[in-house]
PDB file of C-alpha atoms in Angstrom:
ATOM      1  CA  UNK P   1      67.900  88.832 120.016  1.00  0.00           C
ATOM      2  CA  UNK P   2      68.459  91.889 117.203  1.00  0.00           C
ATOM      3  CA  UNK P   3      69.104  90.966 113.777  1.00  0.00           C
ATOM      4  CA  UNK P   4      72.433  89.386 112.616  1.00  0.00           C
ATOM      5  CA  UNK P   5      74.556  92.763 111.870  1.00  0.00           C
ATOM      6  CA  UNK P   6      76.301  91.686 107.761  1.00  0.00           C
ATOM      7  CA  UNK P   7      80.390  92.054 107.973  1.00  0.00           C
ATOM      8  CA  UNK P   8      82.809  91.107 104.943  1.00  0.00           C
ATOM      9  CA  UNK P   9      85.921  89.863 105.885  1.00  0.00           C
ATOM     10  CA  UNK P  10      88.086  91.207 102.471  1.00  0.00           C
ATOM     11  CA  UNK P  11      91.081  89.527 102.465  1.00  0.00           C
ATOM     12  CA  UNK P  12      92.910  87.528  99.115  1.00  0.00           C
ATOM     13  CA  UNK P  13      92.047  84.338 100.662  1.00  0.00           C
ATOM     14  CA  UNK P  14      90.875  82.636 103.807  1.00  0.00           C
ATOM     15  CA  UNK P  15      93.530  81.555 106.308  1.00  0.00           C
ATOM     16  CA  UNK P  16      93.439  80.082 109.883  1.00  0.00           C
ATOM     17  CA  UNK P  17      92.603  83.769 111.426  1.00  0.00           C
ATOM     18  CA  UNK P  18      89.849  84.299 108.811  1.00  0.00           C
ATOM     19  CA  UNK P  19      88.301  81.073 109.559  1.00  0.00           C
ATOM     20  CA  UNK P  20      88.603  81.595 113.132  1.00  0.00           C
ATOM     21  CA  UNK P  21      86.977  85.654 113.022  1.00  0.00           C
ATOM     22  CA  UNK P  22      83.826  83.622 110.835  1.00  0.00           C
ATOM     23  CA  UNK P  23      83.396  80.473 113.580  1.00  0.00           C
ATOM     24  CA  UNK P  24      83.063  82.764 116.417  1.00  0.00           C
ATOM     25  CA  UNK P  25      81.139  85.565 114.681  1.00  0.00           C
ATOM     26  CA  UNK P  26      77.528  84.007 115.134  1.00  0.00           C
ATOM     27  CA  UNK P  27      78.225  84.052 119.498  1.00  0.00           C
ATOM     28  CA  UNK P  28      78.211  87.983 118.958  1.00  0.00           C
ATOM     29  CA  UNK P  29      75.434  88.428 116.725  1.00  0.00           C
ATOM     30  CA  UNK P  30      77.359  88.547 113.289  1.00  0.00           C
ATOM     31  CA  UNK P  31      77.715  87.303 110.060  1.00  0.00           C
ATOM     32  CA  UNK P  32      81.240  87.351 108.394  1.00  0.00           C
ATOM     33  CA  UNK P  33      81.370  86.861 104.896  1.00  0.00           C
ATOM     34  CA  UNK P  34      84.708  86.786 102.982  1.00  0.00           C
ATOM     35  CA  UNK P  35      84.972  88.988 100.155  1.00  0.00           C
ATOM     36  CA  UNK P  36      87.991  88.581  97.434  1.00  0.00           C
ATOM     37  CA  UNK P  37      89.961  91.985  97.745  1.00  0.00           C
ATOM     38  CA  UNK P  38      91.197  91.223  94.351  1.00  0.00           C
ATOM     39  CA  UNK P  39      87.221  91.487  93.038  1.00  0.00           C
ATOM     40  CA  UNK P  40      85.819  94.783  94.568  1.00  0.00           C
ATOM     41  CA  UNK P  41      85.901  97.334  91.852  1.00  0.00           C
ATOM     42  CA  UNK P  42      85.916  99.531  93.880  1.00  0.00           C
ATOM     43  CA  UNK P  43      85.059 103.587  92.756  1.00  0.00           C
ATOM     44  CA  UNK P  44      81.195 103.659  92.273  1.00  0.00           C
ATOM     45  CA  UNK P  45      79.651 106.266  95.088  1.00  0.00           C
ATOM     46  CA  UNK P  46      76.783 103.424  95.673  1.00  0.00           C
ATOM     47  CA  UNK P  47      80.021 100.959  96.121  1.00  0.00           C
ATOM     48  CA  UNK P  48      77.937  98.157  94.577  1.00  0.00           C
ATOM     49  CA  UNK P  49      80.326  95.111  95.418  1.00  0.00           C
ATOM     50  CA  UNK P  50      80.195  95.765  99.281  1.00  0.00           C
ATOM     51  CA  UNK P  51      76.505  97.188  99.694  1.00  0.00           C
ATOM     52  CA  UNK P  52      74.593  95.640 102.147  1.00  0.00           C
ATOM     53  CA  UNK P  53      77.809  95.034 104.494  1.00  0.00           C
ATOM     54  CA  UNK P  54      77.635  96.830 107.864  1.00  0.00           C
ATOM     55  CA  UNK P  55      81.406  97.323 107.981  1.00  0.00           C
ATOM     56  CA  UNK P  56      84.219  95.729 106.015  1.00  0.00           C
ATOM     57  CA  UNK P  57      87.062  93.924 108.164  1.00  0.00           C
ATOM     58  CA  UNK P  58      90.133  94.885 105.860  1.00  0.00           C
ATOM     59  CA  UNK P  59      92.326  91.924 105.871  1.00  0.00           C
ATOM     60  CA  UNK P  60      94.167  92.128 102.890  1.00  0.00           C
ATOM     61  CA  UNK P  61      97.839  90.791 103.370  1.00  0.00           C
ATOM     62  CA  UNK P  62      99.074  93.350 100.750  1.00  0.00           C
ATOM     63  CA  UNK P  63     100.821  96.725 101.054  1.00  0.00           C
ATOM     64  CA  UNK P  64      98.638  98.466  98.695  1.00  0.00           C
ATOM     65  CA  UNK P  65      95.111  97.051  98.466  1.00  0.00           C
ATOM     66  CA  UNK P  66      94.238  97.732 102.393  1.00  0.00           C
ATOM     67  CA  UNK P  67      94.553 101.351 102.300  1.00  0.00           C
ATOM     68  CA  UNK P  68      93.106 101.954  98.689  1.00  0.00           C
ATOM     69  CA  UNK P  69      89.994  99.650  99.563  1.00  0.00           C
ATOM     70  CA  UNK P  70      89.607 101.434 102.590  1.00  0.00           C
ATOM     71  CA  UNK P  71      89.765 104.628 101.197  1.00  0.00           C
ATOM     72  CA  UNK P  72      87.163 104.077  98.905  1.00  0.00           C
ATOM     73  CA  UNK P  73      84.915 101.946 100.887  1.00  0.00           C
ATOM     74  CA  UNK P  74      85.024 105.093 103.613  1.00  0.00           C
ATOM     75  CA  UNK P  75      83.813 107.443 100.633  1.00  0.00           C
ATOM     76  CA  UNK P  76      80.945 105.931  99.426  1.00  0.00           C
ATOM     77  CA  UNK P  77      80.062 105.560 103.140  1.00  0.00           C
ATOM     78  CA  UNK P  78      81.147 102.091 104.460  1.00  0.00           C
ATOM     79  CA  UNK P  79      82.916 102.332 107.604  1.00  0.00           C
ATOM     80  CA  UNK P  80      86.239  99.969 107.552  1.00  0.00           C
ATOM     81  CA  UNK P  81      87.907  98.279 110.368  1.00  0.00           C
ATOM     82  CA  UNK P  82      90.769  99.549 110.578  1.00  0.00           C
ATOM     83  CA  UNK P  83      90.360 103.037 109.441  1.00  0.00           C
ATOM     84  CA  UNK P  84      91.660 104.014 106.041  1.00  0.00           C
ATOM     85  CA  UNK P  85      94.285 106.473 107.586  1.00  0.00           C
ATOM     86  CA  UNK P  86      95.196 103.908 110.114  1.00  0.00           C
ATOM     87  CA  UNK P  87      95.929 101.367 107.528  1.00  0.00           C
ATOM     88  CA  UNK P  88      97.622 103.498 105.048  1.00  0.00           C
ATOM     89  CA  UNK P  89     100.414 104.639 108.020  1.00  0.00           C
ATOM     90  CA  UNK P  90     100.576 101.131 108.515  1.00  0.00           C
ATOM     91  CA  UNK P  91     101.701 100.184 105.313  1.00  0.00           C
ATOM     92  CA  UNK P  92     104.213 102.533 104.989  1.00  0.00           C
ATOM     93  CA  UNK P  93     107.077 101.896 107.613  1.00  0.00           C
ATOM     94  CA  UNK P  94     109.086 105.263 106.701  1.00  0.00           C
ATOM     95  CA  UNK P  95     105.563 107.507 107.346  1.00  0.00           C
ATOM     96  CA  UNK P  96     104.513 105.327 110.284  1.00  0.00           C
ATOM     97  CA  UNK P  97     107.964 106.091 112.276  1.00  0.00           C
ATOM     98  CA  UNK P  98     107.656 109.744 111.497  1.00  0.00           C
ATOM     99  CA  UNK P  99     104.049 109.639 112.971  1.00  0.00           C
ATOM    100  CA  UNK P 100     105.292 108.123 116.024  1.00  0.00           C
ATOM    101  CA  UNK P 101     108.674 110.035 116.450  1.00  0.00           C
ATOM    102  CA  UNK P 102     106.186 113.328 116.258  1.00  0.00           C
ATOM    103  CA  UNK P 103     104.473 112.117 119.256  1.00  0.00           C
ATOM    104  CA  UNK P 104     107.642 110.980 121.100  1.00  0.00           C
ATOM    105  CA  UNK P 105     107.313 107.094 120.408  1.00  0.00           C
ATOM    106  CA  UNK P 106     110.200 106.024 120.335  1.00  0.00           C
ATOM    107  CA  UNK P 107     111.419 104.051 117.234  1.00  0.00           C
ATOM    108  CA  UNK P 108     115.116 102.221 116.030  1.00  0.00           C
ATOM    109  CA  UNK P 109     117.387 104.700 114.491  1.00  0.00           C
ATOM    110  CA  UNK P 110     117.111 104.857 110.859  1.00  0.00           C
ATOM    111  CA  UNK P 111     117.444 105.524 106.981  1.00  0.00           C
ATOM    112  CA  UNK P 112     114.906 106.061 104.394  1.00  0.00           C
ATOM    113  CA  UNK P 113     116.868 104.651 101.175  1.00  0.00           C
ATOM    114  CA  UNK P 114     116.057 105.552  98.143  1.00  0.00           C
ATOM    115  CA  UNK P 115     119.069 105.796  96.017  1.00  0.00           C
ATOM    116  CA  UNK P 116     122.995 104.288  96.336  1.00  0.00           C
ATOM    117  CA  UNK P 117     123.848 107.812  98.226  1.00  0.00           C
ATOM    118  CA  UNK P 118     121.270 107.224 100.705  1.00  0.00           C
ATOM    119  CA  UNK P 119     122.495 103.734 101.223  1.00  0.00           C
ATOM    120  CA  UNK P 120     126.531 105.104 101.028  1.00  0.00           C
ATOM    121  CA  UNK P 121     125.101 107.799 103.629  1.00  0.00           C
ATOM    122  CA  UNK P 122     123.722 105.133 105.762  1.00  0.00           C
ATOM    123  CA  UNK P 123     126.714 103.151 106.045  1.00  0.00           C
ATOM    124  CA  UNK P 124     128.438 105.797 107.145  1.00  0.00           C
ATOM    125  CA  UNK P 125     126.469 106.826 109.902  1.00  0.00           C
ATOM    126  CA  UNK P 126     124.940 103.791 111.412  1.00  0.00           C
ATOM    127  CA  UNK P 127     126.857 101.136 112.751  1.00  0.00           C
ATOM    128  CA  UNK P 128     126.969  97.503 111.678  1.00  0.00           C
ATOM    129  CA  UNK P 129     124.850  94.940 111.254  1.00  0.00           C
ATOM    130  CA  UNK P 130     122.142  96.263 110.139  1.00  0.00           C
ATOM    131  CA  UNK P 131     119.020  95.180 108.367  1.00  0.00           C
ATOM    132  CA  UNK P 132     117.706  96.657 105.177  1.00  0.00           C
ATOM    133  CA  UNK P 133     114.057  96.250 104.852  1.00  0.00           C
ATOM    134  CA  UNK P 134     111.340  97.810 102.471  1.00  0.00           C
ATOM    135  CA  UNK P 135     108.973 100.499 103.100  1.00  0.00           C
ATOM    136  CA  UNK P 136     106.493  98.656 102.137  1.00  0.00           C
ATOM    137  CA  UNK P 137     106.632  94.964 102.870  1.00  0.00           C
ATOM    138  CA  UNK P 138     106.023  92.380 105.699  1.00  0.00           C
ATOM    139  CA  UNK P 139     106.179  89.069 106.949  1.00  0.00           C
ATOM    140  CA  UNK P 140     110.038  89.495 107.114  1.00  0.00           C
ATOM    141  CA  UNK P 141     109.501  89.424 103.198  1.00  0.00           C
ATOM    142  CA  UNK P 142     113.055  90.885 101.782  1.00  0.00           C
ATOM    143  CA  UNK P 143     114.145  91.801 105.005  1.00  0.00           C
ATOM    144  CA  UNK P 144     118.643  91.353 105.021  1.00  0.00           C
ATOM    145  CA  UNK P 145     121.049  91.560 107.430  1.00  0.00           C
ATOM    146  CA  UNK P 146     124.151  93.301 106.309  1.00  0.00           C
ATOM    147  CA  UNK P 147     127.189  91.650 108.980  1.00  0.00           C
ATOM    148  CA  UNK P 148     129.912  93.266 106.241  1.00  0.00           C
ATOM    149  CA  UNK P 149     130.712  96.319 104.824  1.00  0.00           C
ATOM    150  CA  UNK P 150     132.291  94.835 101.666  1.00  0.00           C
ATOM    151  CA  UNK P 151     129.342  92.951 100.925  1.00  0.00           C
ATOM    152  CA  UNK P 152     127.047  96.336 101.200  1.00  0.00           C
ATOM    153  CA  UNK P 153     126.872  96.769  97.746  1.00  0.00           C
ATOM    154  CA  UNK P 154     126.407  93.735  96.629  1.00  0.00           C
ATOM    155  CA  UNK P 155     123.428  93.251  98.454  1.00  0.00           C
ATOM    156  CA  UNK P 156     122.202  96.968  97.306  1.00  0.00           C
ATOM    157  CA  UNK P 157     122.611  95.687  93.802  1.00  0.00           C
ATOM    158  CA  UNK P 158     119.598  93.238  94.350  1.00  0.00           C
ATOM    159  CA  UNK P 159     117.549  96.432  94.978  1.00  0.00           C
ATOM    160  CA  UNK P 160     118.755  98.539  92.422  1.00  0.00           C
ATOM    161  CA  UNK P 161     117.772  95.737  90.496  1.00  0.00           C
ATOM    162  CA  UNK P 162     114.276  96.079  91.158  1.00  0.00           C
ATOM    163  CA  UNK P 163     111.714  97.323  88.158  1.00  0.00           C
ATOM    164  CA  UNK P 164     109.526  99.870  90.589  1.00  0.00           C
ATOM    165  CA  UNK P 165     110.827 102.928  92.562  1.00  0.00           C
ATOM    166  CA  UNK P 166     107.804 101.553  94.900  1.00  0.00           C
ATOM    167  CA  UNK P 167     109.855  98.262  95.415  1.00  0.00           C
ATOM    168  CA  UNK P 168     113.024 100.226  95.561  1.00  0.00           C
ATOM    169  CA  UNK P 169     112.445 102.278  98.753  1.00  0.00           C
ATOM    170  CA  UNK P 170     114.117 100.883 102.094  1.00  0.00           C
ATOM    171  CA  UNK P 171     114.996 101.720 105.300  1.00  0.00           C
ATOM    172  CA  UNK P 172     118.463 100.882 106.963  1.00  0.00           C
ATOM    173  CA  UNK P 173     118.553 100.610 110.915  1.00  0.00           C
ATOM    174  CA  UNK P 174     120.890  98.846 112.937  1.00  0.00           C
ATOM    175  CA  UNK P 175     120.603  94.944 113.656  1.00  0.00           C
ATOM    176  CA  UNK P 176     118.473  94.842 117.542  1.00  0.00           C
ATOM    177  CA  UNK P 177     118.891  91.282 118.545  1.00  0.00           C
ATOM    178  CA  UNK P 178     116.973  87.763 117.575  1.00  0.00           C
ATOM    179  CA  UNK P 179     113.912  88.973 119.298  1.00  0.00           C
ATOM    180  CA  UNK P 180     111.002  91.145 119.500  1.00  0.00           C
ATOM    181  CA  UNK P 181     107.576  91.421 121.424  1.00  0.00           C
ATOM    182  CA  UNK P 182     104.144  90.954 119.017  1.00  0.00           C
ATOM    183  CA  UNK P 183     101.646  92.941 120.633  1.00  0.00           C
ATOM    184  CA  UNK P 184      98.110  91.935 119.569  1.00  0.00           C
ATOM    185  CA  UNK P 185      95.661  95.373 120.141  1.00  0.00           C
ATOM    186  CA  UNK P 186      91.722  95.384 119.879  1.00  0.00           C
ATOM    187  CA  UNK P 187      90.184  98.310 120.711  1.00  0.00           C
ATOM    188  CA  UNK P 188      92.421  99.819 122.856  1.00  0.00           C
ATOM    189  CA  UNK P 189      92.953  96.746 124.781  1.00  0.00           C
ATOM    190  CA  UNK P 190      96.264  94.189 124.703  1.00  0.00           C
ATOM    191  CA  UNK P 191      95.048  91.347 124.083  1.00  0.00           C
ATOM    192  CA  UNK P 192      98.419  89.462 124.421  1.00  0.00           C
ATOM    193  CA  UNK P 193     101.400  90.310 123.926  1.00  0.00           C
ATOM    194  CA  UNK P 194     104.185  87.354 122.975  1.00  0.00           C
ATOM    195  CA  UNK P 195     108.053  87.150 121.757  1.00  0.00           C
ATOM    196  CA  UNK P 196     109.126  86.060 118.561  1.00  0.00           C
ATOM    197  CA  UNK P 197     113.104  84.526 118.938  1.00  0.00           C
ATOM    198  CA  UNK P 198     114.553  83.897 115.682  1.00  0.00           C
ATOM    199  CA  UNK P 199     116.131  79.569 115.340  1.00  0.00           C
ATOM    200  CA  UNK P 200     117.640  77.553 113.576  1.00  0.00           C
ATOM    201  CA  UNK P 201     119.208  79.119 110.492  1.00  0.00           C
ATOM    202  CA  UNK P 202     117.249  82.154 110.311  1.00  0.00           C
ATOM    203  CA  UNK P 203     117.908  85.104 112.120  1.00  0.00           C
ATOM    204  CA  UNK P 204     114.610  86.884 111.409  1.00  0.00           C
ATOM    205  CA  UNK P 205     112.038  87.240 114.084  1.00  0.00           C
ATOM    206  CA  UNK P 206     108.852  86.685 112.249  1.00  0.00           C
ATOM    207  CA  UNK P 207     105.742  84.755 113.199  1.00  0.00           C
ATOM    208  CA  UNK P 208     105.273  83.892 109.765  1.00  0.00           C
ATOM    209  CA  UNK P 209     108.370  82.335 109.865  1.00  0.00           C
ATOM    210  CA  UNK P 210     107.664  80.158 112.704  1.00  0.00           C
ATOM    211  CA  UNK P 211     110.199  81.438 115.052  1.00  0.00           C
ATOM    212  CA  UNK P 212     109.529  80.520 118.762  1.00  0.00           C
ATOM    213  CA  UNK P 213     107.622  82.110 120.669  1.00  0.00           C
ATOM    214  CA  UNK P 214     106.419  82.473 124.973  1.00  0.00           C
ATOM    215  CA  UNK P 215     104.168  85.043 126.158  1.00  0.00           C
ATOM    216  CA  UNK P 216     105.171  87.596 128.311  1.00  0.00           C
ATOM    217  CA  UNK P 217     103.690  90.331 130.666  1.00  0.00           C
ATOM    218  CA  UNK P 218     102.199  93.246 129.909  1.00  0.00           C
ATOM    219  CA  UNK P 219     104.191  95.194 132.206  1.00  0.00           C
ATOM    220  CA  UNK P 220     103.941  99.524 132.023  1.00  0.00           C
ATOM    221  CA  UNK P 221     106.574 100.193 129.756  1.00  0.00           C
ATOM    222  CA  UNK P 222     104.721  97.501 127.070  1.00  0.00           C
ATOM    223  CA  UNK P 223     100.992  99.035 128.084  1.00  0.00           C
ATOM    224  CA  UNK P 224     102.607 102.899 128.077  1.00  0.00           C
ATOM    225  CA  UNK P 225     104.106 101.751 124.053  1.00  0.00           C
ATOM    226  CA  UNK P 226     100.798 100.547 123.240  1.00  0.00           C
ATOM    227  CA  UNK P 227      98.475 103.019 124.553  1.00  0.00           C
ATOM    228  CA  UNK P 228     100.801 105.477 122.750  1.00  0.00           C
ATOM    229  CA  UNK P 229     100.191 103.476 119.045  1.00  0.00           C
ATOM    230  CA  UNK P 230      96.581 103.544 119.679  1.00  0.00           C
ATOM    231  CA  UNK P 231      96.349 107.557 120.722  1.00  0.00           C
ATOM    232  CA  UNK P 232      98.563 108.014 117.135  1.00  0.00           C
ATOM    233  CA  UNK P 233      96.600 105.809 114.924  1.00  0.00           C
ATOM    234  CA  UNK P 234      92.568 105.584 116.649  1.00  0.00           C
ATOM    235  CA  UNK P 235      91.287 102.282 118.011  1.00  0.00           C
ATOM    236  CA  UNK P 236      91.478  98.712 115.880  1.00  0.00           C
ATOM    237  CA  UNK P 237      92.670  96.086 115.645  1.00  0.00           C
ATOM    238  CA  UNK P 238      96.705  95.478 115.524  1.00  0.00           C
ATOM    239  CA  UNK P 239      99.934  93.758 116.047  1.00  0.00           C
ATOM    240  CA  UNK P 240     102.354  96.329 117.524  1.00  0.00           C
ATOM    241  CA  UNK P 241     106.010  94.908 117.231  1.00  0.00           C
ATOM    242  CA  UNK P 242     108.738  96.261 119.523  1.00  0.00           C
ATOM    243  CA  UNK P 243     112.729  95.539 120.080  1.00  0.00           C
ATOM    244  CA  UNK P 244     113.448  96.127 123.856  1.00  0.00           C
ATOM    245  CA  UNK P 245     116.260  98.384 124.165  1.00  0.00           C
ATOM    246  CA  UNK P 246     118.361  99.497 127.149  1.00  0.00           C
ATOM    247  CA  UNK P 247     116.600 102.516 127.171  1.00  0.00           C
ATOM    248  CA  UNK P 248     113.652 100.526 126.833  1.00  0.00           C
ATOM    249  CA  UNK P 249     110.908  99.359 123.979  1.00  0.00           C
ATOM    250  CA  UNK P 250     110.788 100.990 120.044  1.00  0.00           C
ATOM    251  CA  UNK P 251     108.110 100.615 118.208  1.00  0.00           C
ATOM    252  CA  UNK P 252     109.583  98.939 114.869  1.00  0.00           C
ATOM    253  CA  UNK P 253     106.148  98.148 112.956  1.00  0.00           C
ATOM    254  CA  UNK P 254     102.550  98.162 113.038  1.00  0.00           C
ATOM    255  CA  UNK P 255     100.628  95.266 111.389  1.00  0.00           C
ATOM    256  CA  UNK P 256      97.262  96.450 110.244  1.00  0.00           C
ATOM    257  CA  UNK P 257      95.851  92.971 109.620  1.00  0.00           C
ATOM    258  CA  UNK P 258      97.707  90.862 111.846  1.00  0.00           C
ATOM    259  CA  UNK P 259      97.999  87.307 112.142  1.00  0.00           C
ATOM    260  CA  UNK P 260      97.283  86.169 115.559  1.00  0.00           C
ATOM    261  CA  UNK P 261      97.924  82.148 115.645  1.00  0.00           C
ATOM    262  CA  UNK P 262     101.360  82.866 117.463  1.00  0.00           C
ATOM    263  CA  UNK P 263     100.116  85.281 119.782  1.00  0.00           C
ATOM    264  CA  UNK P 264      97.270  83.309 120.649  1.00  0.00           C
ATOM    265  CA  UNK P 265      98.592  79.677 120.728  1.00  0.00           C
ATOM    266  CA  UNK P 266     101.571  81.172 123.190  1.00  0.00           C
ATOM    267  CA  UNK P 267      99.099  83.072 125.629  1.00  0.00           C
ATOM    268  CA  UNK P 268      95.837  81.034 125.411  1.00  0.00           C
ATOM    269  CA  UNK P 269      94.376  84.128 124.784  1.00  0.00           C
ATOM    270  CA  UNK P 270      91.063  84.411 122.965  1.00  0.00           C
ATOM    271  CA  UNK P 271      91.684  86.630 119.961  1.00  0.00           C
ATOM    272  CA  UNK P 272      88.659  86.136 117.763  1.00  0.00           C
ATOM    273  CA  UNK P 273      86.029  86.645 120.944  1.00  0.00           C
ATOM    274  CA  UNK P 274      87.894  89.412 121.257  1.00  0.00           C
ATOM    275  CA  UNK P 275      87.341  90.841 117.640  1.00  0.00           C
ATOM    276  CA  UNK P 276      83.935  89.726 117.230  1.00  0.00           C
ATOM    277  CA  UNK P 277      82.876  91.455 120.560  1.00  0.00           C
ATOM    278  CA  UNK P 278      84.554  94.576 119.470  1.00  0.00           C
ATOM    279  CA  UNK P 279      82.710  94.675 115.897  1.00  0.00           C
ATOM    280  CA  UNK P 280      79.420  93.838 117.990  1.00  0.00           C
ATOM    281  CA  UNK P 281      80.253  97.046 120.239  1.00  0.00           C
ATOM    282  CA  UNK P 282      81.064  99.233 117.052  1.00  0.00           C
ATOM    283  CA  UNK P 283      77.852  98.788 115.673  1.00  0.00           C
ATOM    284  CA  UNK P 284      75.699  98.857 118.542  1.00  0.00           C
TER     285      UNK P 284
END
């Protein structure tokens, strides 16, 4: 048996995937070790904080520390999981779509917003509902469905509101239904793939928001979606969410640290063997 390979698992805290991704990661000859991504001071060539680590799992749940730890992890020679440039398309929903329409993915029909005329010009060319949502942002964090025109700008006066141009920036689309299809990705591989359905009083289909949720197949259209994600972005590890359409699936976001509970409690599907076998391959 070869020597344990050293991982960090840099995320603000340990949740149920973390602790998950560290209990399995002995099986594949591993040794997670969580490492605050609030406490890398980060910047040194030598990268002191996260010498000695093989590769860093970059689980940080916020749109700005991922890509920036990444970045500088990758330049003092630390490989990341995911990549930096994977992770910083990922954070950015406006850049990601444009990645993906360049390609041919398809994605929902939409507005970057990052004034009142954008948002007038929006109005006026998309059709209600439709959901305003921030560039950067997640766990359906923000995210509002607009049913009435003369309520628009009342609800645009919340962002408006906001200190940060960062904060600010949004993208309108039109309203897709109460559901949408989590697709967890390792490698290149699906995993399992699940639907989120919005209940209760909540229309939001988030599985941070505890929606319901069944598996379902991974029929072509699904694997043709994914394989085109993964051919855009490199192999990793992620949770690719589509709307099905009638002219089939858009891509409407790309979690670069996903969680995986839903997914995995709705197909029985073993998510952190997964993971840990894929780190285990990457540094063979």
């Amino acid at each position: 048996m070869g020597a344990v390979r050293p991982v960090a698992v840099v995320a603000d805290r340990i949740a149920w995937e973390e602790r998950r991704l560290i209990e399995a990661a002995p099986a594949f000859g591993l040794r997670l070790d969580w490492v605050n991504d609030e406490s890398l001071s980060l910047g040194h060539p030598d990268a002191p904080s996260v010498k000695g680590y093989d590769t860093l799992l970059v689980r940080s749940r916020s749109y700005t520390r991922g890509g920036l730890i990444a970045t500088l992890a990758e330049a003092a020679g630390v490989p990341t999981l995911n990549t930096a440039r994977a992770i910083h398309a990922c954070e950015n929903k406006a850049a990601l779509r444009a990645l993906l329409q360049a390609v041919g993915i398809p994605v929902p029909d939409h507005r970057l917003v990052l004034s009142r005329k954008d948002f007038d010009k929006a109005l006026a060319e998309l059709p209600l509902p439709l959901v305003l949502k921030p560039v950067f942002g997640g766990m359906g964090k923000r995210v509002t469905l607009i049913r009435d025109s003369d309520t628009a700008h009342s609800v645009y006066d919340y962002i408006e509101d906001l200190a940060h141009a960062f904060e600010q920036a949004s993208v309108v689309e039109p309203y897709l239904g109460g559901s949408s299809v989590r697709c967890l990705v390792v490698g290149r591989e699906l995993i399992g793939a699940a639907e989120f359905e919005a209940g209760g009083s909540d229309w939001r289909n988030n599985a941070a928001l505890g929606n319901r949720t069944r598996a379902v197949a991974h029929d072509p259209d699904v694997l043709k979606t994914v394989d085109g994600v993964v051919d855009v972005l490199g192999p990793g590890i992620y949770g690719i969410d589509l709307f099905a359409t009638p002219d089939g699936f858009v891509v409407n976001e790309v979690n670069h640290a996903p969680g995986f509970r839903a997914v995995a409690s709705a197909t029985g599907a073993d998510v952190p063997s997964a993971i840990g076998r894929y780190v285990q391959e990457l540094l063979s």
